[in-house]
């Protein structure tokens, strides 16, 4: 720093202010200091800066699965938003979602020097008596049924499912079948509950749901069963990947989409517009979920106080990000008679 100061003709304090992005330096002086840094190959010592400030400019992310499209896109959005705030991300996958594994993950992230933690927890876990987040750690939870003990950011799962079912009923279908996600998934349960409630409120009897595991292969297997249901003219699939497998199964069984069966997915993955036919689906704003997670945890850090249950300085409770229906060519009114 002293070398940079001599070359630029300024004080070491001015170099420090430029290095740390602080105000109070003219633009001309800032350019001269940056030019001297480049000429000398100077880079701030981030480790020393972290020790001095007690801040590592790194957020930890704990996730229990990287196999689902939703988790991957949420993680991508968190990393992008964190980078926009000048933070790096340290990812720690957890294979078995138990209290010991959760505690171990937080311990490992502590050793890796992170300032706060975002937990992507799709499964029902935080509402179980066996699992809780360690006290004194600034935490935001994404995609979880964590209740009011934590700061939670999630997509409006129920609202999206309601829009999907109402769209199909509005086209004139007598009822809507459901290709549901796994039972231990919070998102799958929210979508299935909203599907069932929306049909009941419309005076329709919900058919028995068919369950998959989020994969296209499970959607294909479920689709073979649904293709054999003569009264099945409309299906709401809990994600686009399962909808893809469903489309294949219906095609193989000679059930045309949307002439014989209308299909709605959930997620609006980039490929859904290229399905055959292009998939009507519920759009999730993953970028907004990631942004709110990062801003929420940074707010907690600025508030400063730890919390006994993961609440921190920020407000506890759940923030829901709205969804929207994207209409494409996989839905149409049902055929009546021959």
mmCIF file of C-alpha atoms in Angstrom:
data_model
loop_
_atom_site.group_PDB
_atom_site.id
_atom_site.type_symbol
_atom_site.label_atom_id
_atom_site.label_comp_id
_atom_site.label_asym_id
_atom_site.label_seq_id
_atom_site.Cartn_x
_atom_site.Cartn_y
_atom_site.Cartn_z
ATOM 1 C CA UNK A 1 0.000 0.000 0.000
ATOM 2 C CA UNK A 2 2.893 2.337 0.765
ATOM 3 C CA UNK A 3 4.373 1.606 -2.679
ATOM 4 C CA UNK A 4 1.064 2.465 -4.345
ATOM 5 C CA UNK A 5 0.806 5.661 -2.309
ATOM 6 C CA UNK A 6 4.314 6.785 -3.371
ATOM 7 C CA UNK A 7 3.681 6.054 -7.059
ATOM 8 C CA UNK A 8 0.308 7.828 -7.044
ATOM 9 C CA UNK A 9 1.538 10.710 -4.916
ATOM 10 C CA UNK A 10 -1.130 10.267 -2.244
ATOM 11 C CA UNK A 11 -1.327 9.082 1.349
ATOM 12 C CA UNK A 12 -1.692 5.432 2.383
ATOM 13 C CA UNK A 13 -5.067 6.371 3.853
ATOM 14 C CA UNK A 14 -6.257 7.510 0.420
ATOM 15 C CA UNK A 15 -5.104 4.214 -1.106
ATOM 16 C CA UNK A 16 -7.057 2.399 1.613
ATOM 17 C CA UNK A 17 -10.204 4.396 0.857
ATOM 18 C CA UNK A 18 -9.948 3.633 -2.864
ATOM 19 C CA UNK A 19 -9.179 -0.030 -2.185
ATOM 20 C CA UNK A 20 -12.221 -0.399 0.037
ATOM 21 C CA UNK A 21 -14.568 1.623 -2.175
ATOM 22 C CA UNK A 22 -15.124 4.312 0.441
ATOM 23 C CA UNK A 23 -16.331 7.824 -0.532
ATOM 24 C CA UNK A 24 -14.374 11.027 0.006
ATOM 25 C CA UNK A 25 -11.917 10.588 -2.892
ATOM 26 C CA UNK A 26 -12.079 12.653 -6.086
ATOM 27 C CA UNK A 27 -12.561 10.757 -9.334
ATOM 28 C CA UNK A 28 -9.188 11.967 -10.659
ATOM 29 C CA UNK A 29 -7.384 10.738 -7.527
ATOM 30 C CA UNK A 30 -9.246 7.441 -7.671
ATOM 31 C CA UNK A 31 -8.098 6.900 -11.278
ATOM 32 C CA UNK A 32 -4.481 7.678 -10.372
ATOM 33 C CA UNK A 33 -4.559 5.249 -7.442
ATOM 34 C CA UNK A 34 -6.146 2.487 -9.543
ATOM 35 C CA UNK A 35 -3.557 3.031 -12.278
ATOM 36 C CA UNK A 36 -0.758 2.709 -9.697
ATOM 37 C CA UNK A 37 -2.348 -0.498 -8.364
ATOM 38 C CA UNK A 38 -2.424 -1.976 -11.862
ATOM 39 C CA UNK A 39 1.161 -0.948 -12.605
ATOM 40 C CA UNK A 40 2.485 -2.478 -9.378
ATOM 41 C CA UNK A 41 0.189 -5.510 -9.454
ATOM 42 C CA UNK A 42 -1.252 -4.552 -6.057
ATOM 43 C CA UNK A 43 -4.214 -6.473 -4.691
ATOM 44 C CA UNK A 44 -5.769 -5.931 -1.249
ATOM 45 C CA UNK A 45 -5.174 -8.749 1.232
ATOM 46 C CA UNK A 46 -8.733 -9.999 1.678
ATOM 47 C CA UNK A 47 -7.797 -12.230 4.609
ATOM 48 C CA UNK A 48 -6.223 -9.366 6.520
ATOM 49 C CA UNK A 49 -9.158 -7.125 5.671
ATOM 50 C CA UNK A 50 -11.596 -9.766 6.924
ATOM 51 C CA UNK A 51 -9.744 -10.106 10.223
ATOM 52 C CA UNK A 52 -9.651 -6.344 10.675
ATOM 53 C CA UNK A 53 -13.332 -5.845 9.870
ATOM 54 C CA UNK A 54 -14.689 -9.132 11.140
ATOM 55 C CA UNK A 55 -16.340 -9.564 7.736
ATOM 56 C CA UNK A 56 -15.431 -12.166 5.089
ATOM 57 C CA UNK A 57 -17.666 -10.994 2.196
ATOM 58 C CA UNK A 58 -18.815 -14.597 1.764
ATOM 59 C CA UNK A 59 -22.256 -16.181 2.179
ATOM 60 C CA UNK A 60 -22.662 -19.861 2.905
ATOM 61 C CA UNK A 61 -25.387 -21.841 1.146
ATOM 62 C CA UNK A 62 -26.591 -25.179 2.521
ATOM 63 C CA UNK A 63 -28.749 -27.314 0.253
ATOM 64 C CA UNK A 64 -30.074 -30.839 0.593
ATOM 65 C CA UNK A 65 -30.408 -31.570 -3.105
ATOM 66 C CA UNK A 66 -28.849 -30.381 -6.357
ATOM 67 C CA UNK A 67 -30.904 -32.796 -8.445
ATOM 68 C CA UNK A 68 -33.986 -30.598 -8.886
ATOM 69 C CA UNK A 69 -34.246 -27.785 -11.396
ATOM 70 C CA UNK A 70 -35.817 -25.482 -8.809
ATOM 71 C CA UNK A 71 -32.922 -25.805 -6.364
ATOM 72 C CA UNK A 72 -30.332 -25.329 -9.099
ATOM 73 C CA UNK A 73 -31.987 -22.167 -10.391
ATOM 74 C CA UNK A 74 -32.470 -20.820 -6.858
ATOM 75 C CA UNK A 75 -28.778 -21.410 -6.159
ATOM 76 C CA UNK A 76 -27.826 -19.685 -9.413
ATOM 77 C CA UNK A 77 -29.987 -16.684 -8.507
ATOM 78 C CA UNK A 78 -28.452 -16.461 -5.023
ATOM 79 C CA UNK A 79 -24.922 -16.548 -6.439
ATOM 80 C CA UNK A 80 -25.744 -13.867 -9.012
ATOM 81 C CA UNK A 81 -27.377 -11.582 -6.463
ATOM 82 C CA UNK A 82 -24.548 -12.097 -3.949
ATOM 83 C CA UNK A 83 -21.965 -11.175 -6.586
ATOM 84 C CA UNK A 84 -23.910 -8.000 -7.295
ATOM 85 C CA UNK A 85 -23.433 -7.046 -3.636
ATOM 86 C CA UNK A 86 -19.736 -7.932 -3.712
ATOM 87 C CA UNK A 87 -20.099 -11.279 -1.932
ATOM 88 C CA UNK A 88 -18.837 -14.711 -2.883
ATOM 89 C CA UNK A 89 -20.803 -17.911 -2.201
ATOM 90 C CA UNK A 90 -19.564 -21.081 -0.505
ATOM 91 C CA UNK A 91 -21.789 -24.079 -1.265
ATOM 92 C CA UNK A 92 -22.155 -26.983 1.128
ATOM 93 C CA UNK A 93 -24.428 -29.842 -0.012
ATOM 94 C CA UNK A 94 -25.845 -32.034 2.767
ATOM 95 C CA UNK A 95 -26.566 -35.624 1.784
ATOM 96 C CA UNK A 96 -28.742 -36.656 4.758
ATOM 97 C CA UNK A 97 -31.117 -34.026 6.218
ATOM 98 C CA UNK A 98 -30.768 -34.746 9.944
ATOM 99 C CA UNK A 99 -30.015 -32.526 12.935
ATOM 100 C CA UNK A 100 -26.440 -33.851 13.162
ATOM 101 C CA UNK A 101 -25.853 -33.140 9.471
ATOM 102 C CA UNK A 102 -27.334 -29.640 9.783
ATOM 103 C CA UNK A 103 -25.151 -28.846 12.798
ATOM 104 C CA UNK A 104 -22.128 -30.309 11.033
ATOM 105 C CA UNK A 105 -22.803 -28.166 7.970
ATOM 106 C CA UNK A 106 -22.943 -25.002 10.048
ATOM 107 C CA UNK A 107 -19.728 -25.975 11.820
ATOM 108 C CA UNK A 108 -17.965 -26.543 8.511
ATOM 109 C CA UNK A 109 -19.192 -23.242 7.136
ATOM 110 C CA UNK A 110 -17.884 -21.557 10.300
ATOM 111 C CA UNK A 111 -14.467 -23.030 9.612
ATOM 112 C CA UNK A 112 -14.687 -21.744 6.038
ATOM 113 C CA UNK A 113 -15.317 -18.199 7.340
ATOM 114 C CA UNK A 114 -18.730 -17.088 6.068
ATOM 115 C CA UNK A 115 -20.685 -14.070 7.261
ATOM 116 C CA UNK A 116 -24.190 -15.604 7.088
ATOM 117 C CA UNK A 117 -26.037 -18.615 5.731
ATOM 118 C CA UNK A 118 -28.868 -19.242 3.267
ATOM 119 C CA UNK A 119 -30.529 -22.659 3.535
ATOM 120 C CA UNK A 120 -32.348 -24.120 0.522
ATOM 121 C CA UNK A 121 -34.588 -26.612 2.301
ATOM 122 C CA UNK A 122 -37.312 -28.019 0.088
ATOM 123 C CA UNK A 123 -38.237 -30.924 2.332
ATOM 124 C CA UNK A 124 -40.238 -30.782 5.557
ATOM 125 C CA UNK A 125 -37.511 -30.488 8.133
ATOM 126 C CA UNK A 126 -37.521 -27.246 10.095
ATOM 127 C CA UNK A 127 -41.018 -27.990 11.336
ATOM 128 C CA UNK A 128 -39.796 -31.292 12.801
ATOM 129 C CA UNK A 129 -38.814 -31.482 16.459
ATOM 130 C CA UNK A 130 -35.537 -33.214 15.590
ATOM 131 C CA UNK A 131 -34.096 -30.382 13.505
ATOM 132 C CA UNK A 132 -33.408 -26.717 14.207
ATOM 133 C CA UNK A 133 -30.853 -24.183 13.090
ATOM 134 C CA UNK A 134 -28.037 -23.247 15.478
ATOM 135 C CA UNK A 135 -28.482 -20.055 17.533
ATOM 136 C CA UNK A 136 -26.404 -16.945 16.900
ATOM 137 C CA UNK A 137 -26.197 -17.467 13.134
ATOM 138 C CA UNK A 138 -27.739 -15.088 10.612
ATOM 139 C CA UNK A 139 -29.951 -17.314 8.454
ATOM 140 C CA UNK A 140 -32.509 -17.005 5.666
ATOM 141 C CA UNK A 141 -34.348 -20.104 4.468
ATOM 142 C CA UNK A 142 -35.550 -20.606 0.887
ATOM 143 C CA UNK A 143 -38.353 -22.930 -0.239
ATOM 144 C CA UNK A 144 -39.419 -24.214 3.153
ATOM 145 C CA UNK A 145 -42.356 -24.598 5.493
ATOM 146 C CA UNK A 146 -40.303 -23.126 8.338
ATOM 147 C CA UNK A 147 -43.071 -21.011 9.834
ATOM 148 C CA UNK A 148 -42.549 -17.828 11.846
ATOM 149 C CA UNK A 149 -39.375 -18.951 13.615
ATOM 150 C CA UNK A 150 -37.230 -18.068 10.600
ATOM 151 C CA UNK A 151 -36.976 -15.600 7.761
ATOM 152 C CA UNK A 152 -38.313 -17.528 4.753
ATOM 153 C CA UNK A 153 -38.453 -16.613 1.052
ATOM 154 C CA UNK A 154 -40.527 -18.784 -1.235
ATOM 155 C CA UNK A 155 -42.532 -18.865 -4.443
ATOM 156 C CA UNK A 156 -46.299 -18.572 -4.027
ATOM 157 C CA UNK A 157 -46.765 -22.312 -4.552
ATOM 158 C CA UNK A 158 -50.476 -22.316 -3.753
ATOM 159 C CA UNK A 159 -51.253 -19.295 -5.918
ATOM 160 C CA UNK A 160 -49.496 -20.823 -8.912
ATOM 161 C CA UNK A 161 -51.348 -24.124 -8.536
ATOM 162 C CA UNK A 162 -54.683 -22.330 -8.248
ATOM 163 C CA UNK A 163 -53.999 -20.436 -11.473
ATOM 164 C CA UNK A 164 -53.130 -23.681 -13.279
ATOM 165 C CA UNK A 165 -56.331 -25.435 -12.192
ATOM 166 C CA UNK A 166 -58.549 -22.414 -12.853
ATOM 167 C CA UNK A 167 -57.063 -22.073 -16.328
ATOM 168 C CA UNK A 168 -57.976 -25.670 -17.185
ATOM 169 C CA UNK A 169 -61.456 -25.424 -15.657
ATOM 170 C CA UNK A 170 -61.976 -22.152 -17.509
ATOM 171 C CA UNK A 171 -61.306 -23.945 -20.787
ATOM 172 C CA UNK A 172 -64.253 -26.214 -20.012
ATOM 173 C CA UNK A 173 -62.630 -29.353 -18.578
ATOM 174 C CA UNK A 174 -64.849 -31.191 -16.108
ATOM 175 C CA UNK A 175 -61.988 -31.817 -13.697
ATOM 176 C CA UNK A 176 -58.179 -31.705 -13.516
ATOM 177 C CA UNK A 177 -55.923 -34.650 -12.729
ATOM 178 C CA UNK A 178 -52.712 -34.005 -10.807
ATOM 179 C CA UNK A 179 -49.207 -35.366 -11.355
ATOM 180 C CA UNK A 180 -47.814 -34.574 -7.899
ATOM 181 C CA UNK A 181 -44.261 -34.265 -6.609
ATOM 182 C CA UNK A 182 -42.717 -36.326 -3.778
ATOM 183 C CA UNK A 183 -44.556 -36.497 -0.474
ATOM 184 C CA UNK A 184 -41.678 -35.093 1.607
ATOM 185 C CA UNK A 185 -41.486 -31.916 -0.503
ATOM 186 C CA UNK A 186 -42.976 -28.729 0.936
ATOM 187 C CA UNK A 187 -43.522 -27.301 -2.552
ATOM 188 C CA UNK A 188 -45.218 -30.477 -3.802
ATOM 189 C CA UNK A 189 -47.561 -30.539 -0.828
ATOM 190 C CA UNK A 190 -48.490 -26.858 -1.238
ATOM 191 C CA UNK A 191 -49.243 -27.380 -4.938
ATOM 192 C CA UNK A 192 -51.262 -30.552 -4.319
ATOM 193 C CA UNK A 193 -53.289 -28.954 -1.505
ATOM 194 C CA UNK A 194 -54.118 -25.953 -3.690
ATOM 195 C CA UNK A 195 -55.087 -28.224 -6.606
ATOM 196 C CA UNK A 196 -57.454 -30.190 -4.383
ATOM 197 C CA UNK A 197 -58.955 -27.101 -2.716
ATOM 198 C CA UNK A 198 -59.510 -25.280 -6.007
ATOM 199 C CA UNK A 199 -61.377 -28.244 -7.490
ATOM 200 C CA UNK A 200 -63.483 -28.669 -4.365
ATOM 201 C CA UNK A 201 -64.401 -24.971 -4.287
ATOM 202 C CA UNK A 202 -65.473 -25.275 -7.937
ATOM 203 C CA UNK A 203 -67.780 -28.172 -7.053
ATOM 204 C CA UNK A 204 -65.607 -30.836 -8.690
ATOM 205 C CA UNK A 205 -64.464 -34.098 -7.128
ATOM 206 C CA UNK A 206 -60.647 -34.304 -7.224
ATOM 207 C CA UNK A 207 -59.410 -37.467 -8.977
ATOM 208 C CA UNK A 208 -56.777 -39.558 -7.179
ATOM 209 C CA UNK A 209 -53.356 -37.897 -7.638
ATOM 210 C CA UNK A 210 -50.521 -39.733 -9.361
ATOM 211 C CA UNK A 211 -47.137 -39.127 -7.746
ATOM 212 C CA UNK A 212 -43.674 -38.648 -9.259
ATOM 213 C CA UNK A 213 -40.250 -37.623 -7.943
ATOM 214 C CA UNK A 214 -39.710 -34.421 -10.014
ATOM 215 C CA UNK A 215 -37.873 -36.333 -12.788
ATOM 216 C CA UNK A 216 -39.000 -36.661 -16.413
ATOM 217 C CA UNK A 217 -38.753 -40.450 -16.068
ATOM 218 C CA UNK A 218 -41.233 -40.474 -13.179
ATOM 219 C CA UNK A 219 -43.522 -38.226 -15.236
ATOM 220 C CA UNK A 220 -43.355 -40.756 -18.062
ATOM 221 C CA UNK A 221 -44.300 -43.642 -15.772
ATOM 222 C CA UNK A 222 -47.171 -41.654 -14.286
ATOM 223 C CA UNK A 223 -48.218 -40.582 -17.765
ATOM 224 C CA UNK A 224 -48.657 -44.180 -18.872
ATOM 225 C CA UNK A 225 -51.181 -44.606 -16.055
ATOM 226 C CA UNK A 226 -52.974 -41.340 -16.825
ATOM 227 C CA UNK A 227 -53.162 -42.222 -20.531
ATOM 228 C CA UNK A 228 -55.292 -45.236 -19.590
ATOM 229 C CA UNK A 229 -57.857 -43.030 -17.806
ATOM 230 C CA UNK A 230 -60.605 -42.380 -20.389
ATOM 231 C CA UNK A 231 -61.996 -39.441 -18.398
ATOM 232 C CA UNK A 232 -58.620 -37.692 -18.132
ATOM 233 C CA UNK A 233 -58.760 -34.610 -20.384
ATOM 234 C CA UNK A 234 -56.604 -32.228 -18.305
ATOM 235 C CA UNK A 235 -53.487 -32.698 -16.143
ATOM 236 C CA UNK A 236 -51.677 -30.265 -13.870
ATOM 237 C CA UNK A 237 -48.081 -31.495 -13.447
ATOM 238 C CA UNK A 238 -46.230 -30.231 -10.373
ATOM 239 C CA UNK A 239 -43.131 -29.366 -12.424
ATOM 240 C CA UNK A 240 -42.068 -29.044 -16.047
ATOM 241 C CA UNK A 241 -39.693 -32.002 -15.970
ATOM 242 C CA UNK A 242 -42.490 -34.403 -15.049
ATOM 243 C CA UNK A 243 -44.703 -32.709 -17.634
ATOM 244 C CA UNK A 244 -42.073 -33.545 -20.256
ATOM 245 C CA UNK A 245 -42.257 -37.248 -19.404
ATOM 246 C CA UNK A 246 -46.047 -37.037 -19.354
ATOM 247 C CA UNK A 247 -46.094 -35.607 -22.878
ATOM 248 C CA UNK A 248 -43.987 -38.518 -24.116
ATOM 249 C CA UNK A 249 -46.258 -41.106 -22.473
ATOM 250 C CA UNK A 250 -49.416 -39.529 -23.893
ATOM 251 C CA UNK A 251 -47.839 -39.440 -27.355
ATOM 252 C CA UNK A 252 -46.863 -43.112 -27.178
ATOM 253 C CA UNK A 253 -50.398 -44.061 -26.138
ATOM 254 C CA UNK A 254 -51.986 -42.081 -28.955
ATOM 255 C CA UNK A 255 -53.433 -39.351 -26.719
ATOM 256 C CA UNK A 256 -52.900 -36.033 -28.525
ATOM 257 C CA UNK A 257 -51.979 -32.850 -26.640
ATOM 258 C CA UNK A 258 -53.958 -30.632 -26.422
ATOM 259 C CA UNK A 259 -56.721 -32.172 -28.593
ATOM 260 C CA UNK A 260 -57.303 -35.136 -26.230
ATOM 261 C CA UNK A 261 -55.474 -34.048 -23.053
ATOM 262 C CA UNK A 262 -54.419 -30.572 -21.935
ATOM 263 C CA UNK A 263 -51.250 -30.288 -19.831
ATOM 264 C CA UNK A 264 -50.009 -27.506 -17.531
ATOM 265 C CA UNK A 265 -46.595 -27.591 -15.848
ATOM 266 C CA UNK A 266 -44.932 -25.571 -13.093
ATOM 267 C CA UNK A 267 -41.547 -23.737 -13.148
ATOM 268 C CA UNK A 268 -41.338 -22.348 -16.701
ATOM 269 C CA UNK A 269 -37.871 -23.768 -17.302
ATOM 270 C CA UNK A 270 -36.166 -22.323 -20.411
ATOM 271 C CA UNK A 271 -36.759 -25.540 -22.368
ATOM 272 C CA UNK A 272 -40.529 -25.602 -21.749
ATOM 273 C CA UNK A 273 -41.188 -23.347 -24.732
ATOM 274 C CA UNK A 274 -39.458 -25.971 -26.917
ATOM 275 C CA UNK A 275 -41.489 -28.967 -25.741
ATOM 276 C CA UNK A 276 -43.796 -30.569 -28.304
ATOM 277 C CA UNK A 277 -46.218 -28.919 -28.020
ATOM 278 C CA UNK A 278 -44.820 -25.828 -26.212
ATOM 279 C CA UNK A 279 -45.860 -26.166 -22.577
ATOM 280 C CA UNK A 280 -48.379 -23.987 -20.785
ATOM 281 C CA UNK A 281 -46.855 -23.573 -17.334
ATOM 282 C CA UNK A 282 -46.582 -21.532 -14.145
ATOM 283 C CA UNK A 283 -43.620 -19.158 -14.167
ATOM 284 C CA UNK A 284 -41.477 -18.990 -11.030
ATOM 285 C CA UNK A 285 -39.328 -15.887 -10.558
ATOM 286 C CA UNK A 286 -36.168 -17.603 -9.301
ATOM 287 C CA UNK A 287 -34.133 -14.416 -9.739
ATOM 288 C CA UNK A 288 -36.426 -12.570 -7.329
ATOM 289 C CA UNK A 289 -36.281 -15.423 -4.797
ATOM 290 C CA UNK A 290 -32.477 -15.313 -4.909
ATOM 291 C CA UNK A 291 -32.406 -11.531 -4.618
ATOM 292 C CA UNK A 292 -34.720 -11.513 -1.602
ATOM 293 C CA UNK A 293 -32.704 -14.265 0.100
ATOM 294 C CA UNK A 294 -29.472 -12.308 -0.275
ATOM 295 C CA UNK A 295 -30.983 -8.974 0.691
ATOM 296 C CA UNK A 296 -32.699 -10.598 3.669
ATOM 297 C CA UNK A 297 -29.513 -12.101 5.034
ATOM 298 C CA UNK A 298 -27.566 -8.869 4.446
ATOM 299 C CA UNK A 299 -30.253 -6.983 6.370
ATOM 300 C CA UNK A 300 -29.799 -9.409 9.254
ATOM 301 C CA UNK A 301 -26.033 -8.893 9.157
ATOM 302 C CA UNK A 302 -26.428 -5.113 9.263
ATOM 303 C CA UNK A 303 -28.866 -5.425 12.169
ATOM 304 C CA UNK A 304 -26.036 -7.175 13.967
ATOM 305 C CA UNK A 305 -27.758 -9.265 16.601
ATOM 306 C CA UNK A 306 -27.786 -13.050 16.448
ATOM 307 C CA UNK A 307 -31.019 -14.872 17.074
ATOM 308 C CA UNK A 308 -31.985 -17.870 19.054
ATOM 309 C CA UNK A 309 -33.751 -19.634 16.200
ATOM 310 C CA UNK A 310 -32.389 -18.272 12.966
ATOM 311 C CA UNK A 311 -34.467 -15.084 12.965
ATOM 312 C CA UNK A 312 -31.655 -12.580 13.441
ATOM 313 C CA UNK A 313 -32.059 -8.859 13.193
ATOM 314 C CA UNK A 314 -34.442 -9.121 10.238
ATOM 315 C CA UNK A 315 -38.114 -9.901 10.442
ATOM 316 C CA UNK A 316 -39.202 -13.524 10.749
ATOM 317 C CA UNK A 317 -42.014 -14.964 8.674
ATOM 318 C CA UNK A 318 -42.471 -15.842 5.014
ATOM 319 C CA UNK A 319 -42.201 -13.595 1.951
ATOM 320 C CA UNK A 320 -44.009 -15.047 -1.074
ATOM 321 C CA UNK A 321 -42.849 -14.229 -4.607
ATOM 322 C CA UNK A 322 -45.821 -14.138 -7.042
ATOM 323 C CA UNK A 323 -46.127 -16.547 -9.972
ATOM 324 C CA UNK A 324 -47.831 -16.084 -13.333
ATOM 325 C CA UNK A 325 -49.473 -18.358 -15.881
ATOM 326 C CA UNK A 326 -47.638 -18.627 -19.222
ATOM 327 C CA UNK A 327 -50.064 -19.812 -21.918
ATOM 328 C CA UNK A 328 -48.648 -21.875 -24.752
ATOM 329 C CA UNK A 329 -49.981 -24.615 -27.019
ATOM 330 C CA UNK A 330 -50.396 -27.550 -24.590
ATOM 331 C CA UNK A 331 -53.870 -26.507 -23.379
ATOM 332 C CA UNK A 332 -57.188 -26.188 -25.217
ATOM 333 C CA UNK A 333 -60.923 -26.744 -24.610
ATOM 334 C CA UNK A 334 -61.889 -30.433 -24.405
ATOM 335 C CA UNK A 335 -63.420 -32.221 -27.369
ATOM 336 C CA UNK A 336 -67.107 -32.969 -26.863
ATOM 337 C CA UNK A 337 -68.459 -36.167 -28.391
ATOM 338 C CA UNK A 338 -67.276 -37.713 -31.641
#
